[in-house]
Amino acid sequence: MNSLVNRFLGVAGLQVISKGLVAVSGVIFARYLGPVEYGRYAYVMSIVVIAGLPVVAGLPNLLVREVANYHLVEKWGMLSGVIRWSRWHILKLSSLIVGLMILGFYCGIFDSDVMELLWIAIWLIPLRGLLTQQGAILNGLRRPLLSLLPMQILSPIIVITLVCLLIFLGVDYKSKDIILITIVASFFSFLLSLILLSLVNKKEIKKSNAQYDKKSWYASLFPLALVVIITTFNTELAVFFLGWLGGSESVAFFKVAMQATVLISLSLSSVNTVIMPNVARYFKQGDKEKTQELLTKSVRLSVFVSVPIILLLLFFGDYLINLLFGAEYVEAYSILVVLCVGQFVNIFMGSVGAVLYMTHNEKKALKSLFIALVINIVLLVLLIPSYLETGAAIATSSSMIIWNILMAKEVKILTGFKTWFSGWRYHAK
């Protein structure tokens, strides 16, 4: 337990810093850009996230699992091979996606003001793809703290520093300037991740001849990629539909509420970062008792940390939004309440997705997520025209609740593990 707690505290500490930095940058952007310009920025970044999905979808989970397994059995050639294969996979798909988007620009798919920002933002696709790949490798090598440093710590620090410099100099910056700054930050974060990966890689990996099992990797990647694509759609489609059916201000209100709920899921994401390679190792070794104990303790940690945050946001969310973002964003409070309901269920159900991915049951996760996605799209189309951002929040929370319940059921049936919170006392079988 002490080992899990120590690693959790280390990862959670960095993620708290990371989410804090993201929250600070979000406050700065929202205050100085205003709802309309901030909404444009959020809309464009959502398009980039969706467009970049084929590049990284499923790859981090696959890399964590395969790197952890190859490292366990000391298959250095296969470990070297999966690292090289994943890098080229990202570069090839990034080139294809960027090329298709540029073609779309010339075909007039996007409005001129959106296209102006997208011309710059699309270069984040390959940069973030490589950052994600290298972070997953570090995590698979059981270096979860190092895996977070480049993308989640250094990048937002650079962004905040440069934006604050513009404010200090009295520069009237726009969303275009923030995107340029984000690209610069991502580039320097990429260089740091390269250095860290070089330091962590063992001599056996560097000296070994790369061996490949591309057929197996692609077979595993496909369902994992679909899982991530559908998961991202379940969250990002709300912003996309709001930008399309609502307007920039609706997007801004929704994004402000989403930023607040990020704090709730912080504990679960920290726990998942720590336990994923260990779940893969224990399950491969056939140690179900150790796996269940790990899952039970991890969901307790998530609940212990997250419930106070949920209560704080429910009772004082309007005051906090007014204090941090300004009175013009107080409308986001009702959205925040709805999103908190979904996050409450998300935390109490535990690491459902992580267990399915690490035990080679990603196809079952895909089925659950697909059902939730269909319901989400239907609700978005029905609710946004009448209820705008509140309707989007209802759809997003509903889909989150549905996929958590369905996945928890699949985990229990397929593995016998119980991921959800059921009290503080653990009884060994």
PDB file of C-alpha atoms in Angstrom, residues 39-51 53 101 109-111 114 118 232-248 250-252 254-255 258 373 376-377 380-381 384 388-389 392 396:
ATOM      1  CA  GLY A  39     -14.586  30.573 -27.798  1.00  0.00           C
ATOM      2  CA  ARG A  40     -12.873  30.761 -31.210  1.00  0.00           C
ATOM      3  CA  TYR A  41      -9.627  29.541 -29.693  1.00  0.00           C
ATOM      4  CA  ALA A  42     -11.354  26.619 -27.928  1.00  0.00           C
ATOM      5  CA  TYR A  43     -13.259  25.689 -31.080  1.00  0.00           C
ATOM      6  CA  VAL A  44     -10.113  25.593 -33.226  1.00  0.00           C
ATOM      7  CA  MET A  45      -8.190  23.558 -30.648  1.00  0.00           C
ATOM      8  CA  SER A  46     -11.090  21.105 -30.497  1.00  0.00           C
ATOM      9  CA  ILE A  47     -10.904  20.668 -34.275  1.00  0.00           C
ATOM     10  CA  VAL A  48      -7.165  19.990 -33.994  1.00  0.00           C
ATOM     11  CA  VAL A  49      -7.735  17.414 -31.254  1.00  0.00           C
ATOM     12  CA  ILE A  50     -10.334  15.587 -33.358  1.00  0.00           C
ATOM     13  CA  ALA A  51      -8.215  15.768 -36.535  1.00  0.00           C
ATOM     14  CA  LEU A  53      -6.973  11.467 -33.209  1.00  0.00           C
ATOM     15  CA  MET A 101      -6.428  19.399 -43.733  1.00  0.00           C
ATOM     16  CA  ILE A 109     -14.507  23.627 -45.711  1.00  0.00           C
ATOM     17  CA  PHE A 110     -13.914  26.121 -42.886  1.00  0.00           C
ATOM     18  CA  ASP A 111     -14.837  29.773 -42.397  1.00  0.00           C
ATOM     19  CA  VAL A 114     -11.366  29.636 -38.303  1.00  0.00           C
ATOM     20  CA  LEU A 118      -6.072  26.306 -38.232  1.00  0.00           C
ATOM     21  CA  THR A 232     -12.559  11.763 -27.308  1.00  0.00           C
ATOM     22  CA  PHE A 233     -15.645  12.199 -29.453  1.00  0.00           C
ATOM     23  CA  ASN A 234     -17.758  11.774 -26.331  1.00  0.00           C
ATOM     24  CA  THR A 235     -16.075  14.867 -24.846  1.00  0.00           C
ATOM     25  CA  GLU A 236     -14.900  16.963 -27.812  1.00  0.00           C
ATOM     26  CA  LEU A 237     -18.068  16.630 -29.888  1.00  0.00           C
ATOM     27  CA  ALA A 238     -19.877  18.812 -27.360  1.00  0.00           C
ATOM     28  CA  VAL A 239     -17.519  21.698 -28.164  1.00  0.00           C
ATOM     29  CA  PHE A 240     -17.745  21.002 -31.892  1.00  0.00           C
ATOM     30  CA  PHE A 241     -21.568  20.937 -31.906  1.00  0.00           C
ATOM     31  CA  LEU A 242     -21.716  24.049 -29.724  1.00  0.00           C
ATOM     32  CA  GLY A 243     -19.415  25.894 -32.124  1.00  0.00           C
ATOM     33  CA  TRP A 244     -21.557  24.763 -35.026  1.00  0.00           C
ATOM     34  CA  LEU A 245     -25.099  25.026 -33.591  1.00  0.00           C
ATOM     35  CA  GLY A 246     -24.570  27.506 -30.763  1.00  0.00           C
ATOM     36  CA  GLY A 247     -21.816  30.086 -30.985  1.00  0.00           C
ATOM     37  CA  SER A 248     -18.460  31.158 -29.614  1.00  0.00           C
ATOM     38  CA  SER A 250     -21.541  28.944 -25.639  1.00  0.00           C
ATOM     39  CA  VAL A 251     -18.221  27.225 -26.343  1.00  0.00           C
ATOM     40  CA  ALA A 252     -16.469  29.554 -23.895  1.00  0.00           C
ATOM     41  CA  PHE A 254     -18.744  25.105 -21.638  1.00  0.00           C
ATOM     42  CA  LYS A 255     -14.921  25.133 -21.663  1.00  0.00           C
ATOM     43  CA  MET A 258     -14.921  21.687 -18.181  1.00  0.00           C
ATOM     44  CA  LEU A 373     -21.252   7.763 -28.244  1.00  0.00           C
ATOM     45  CA  ASN A 376     -24.260  11.308 -26.765  1.00  0.00           C
ATOM     46  CA  ILE A 377     -24.689  12.374 -30.404  1.00  0.00           C
ATOM     47  CA  LEU A 380     -26.343  16.715 -28.452  1.00  0.00           C
ATOM     48  CA  VAL A 381     -28.457  17.122 -31.583  1.00  0.00           C
ATOM     49  CA  ILE A 384     -28.133  21.959 -27.974  1.00  0.00           C
ATOM     50  CA  LEU A 388     -27.157  25.277 -25.745  1.00  0.00           C
ATOM     51  CA  GLU A 389     -24.264  24.658 -23.311  1.00  0.00           C
ATOM     52  CA  ALA A 392     -24.223  19.788 -24.127  1.00  0.00           C
ATOM     53  CA  THR A 396     -21.626  14.668 -21.974  1.00  0.00           C
TER      54      THR A 396
END
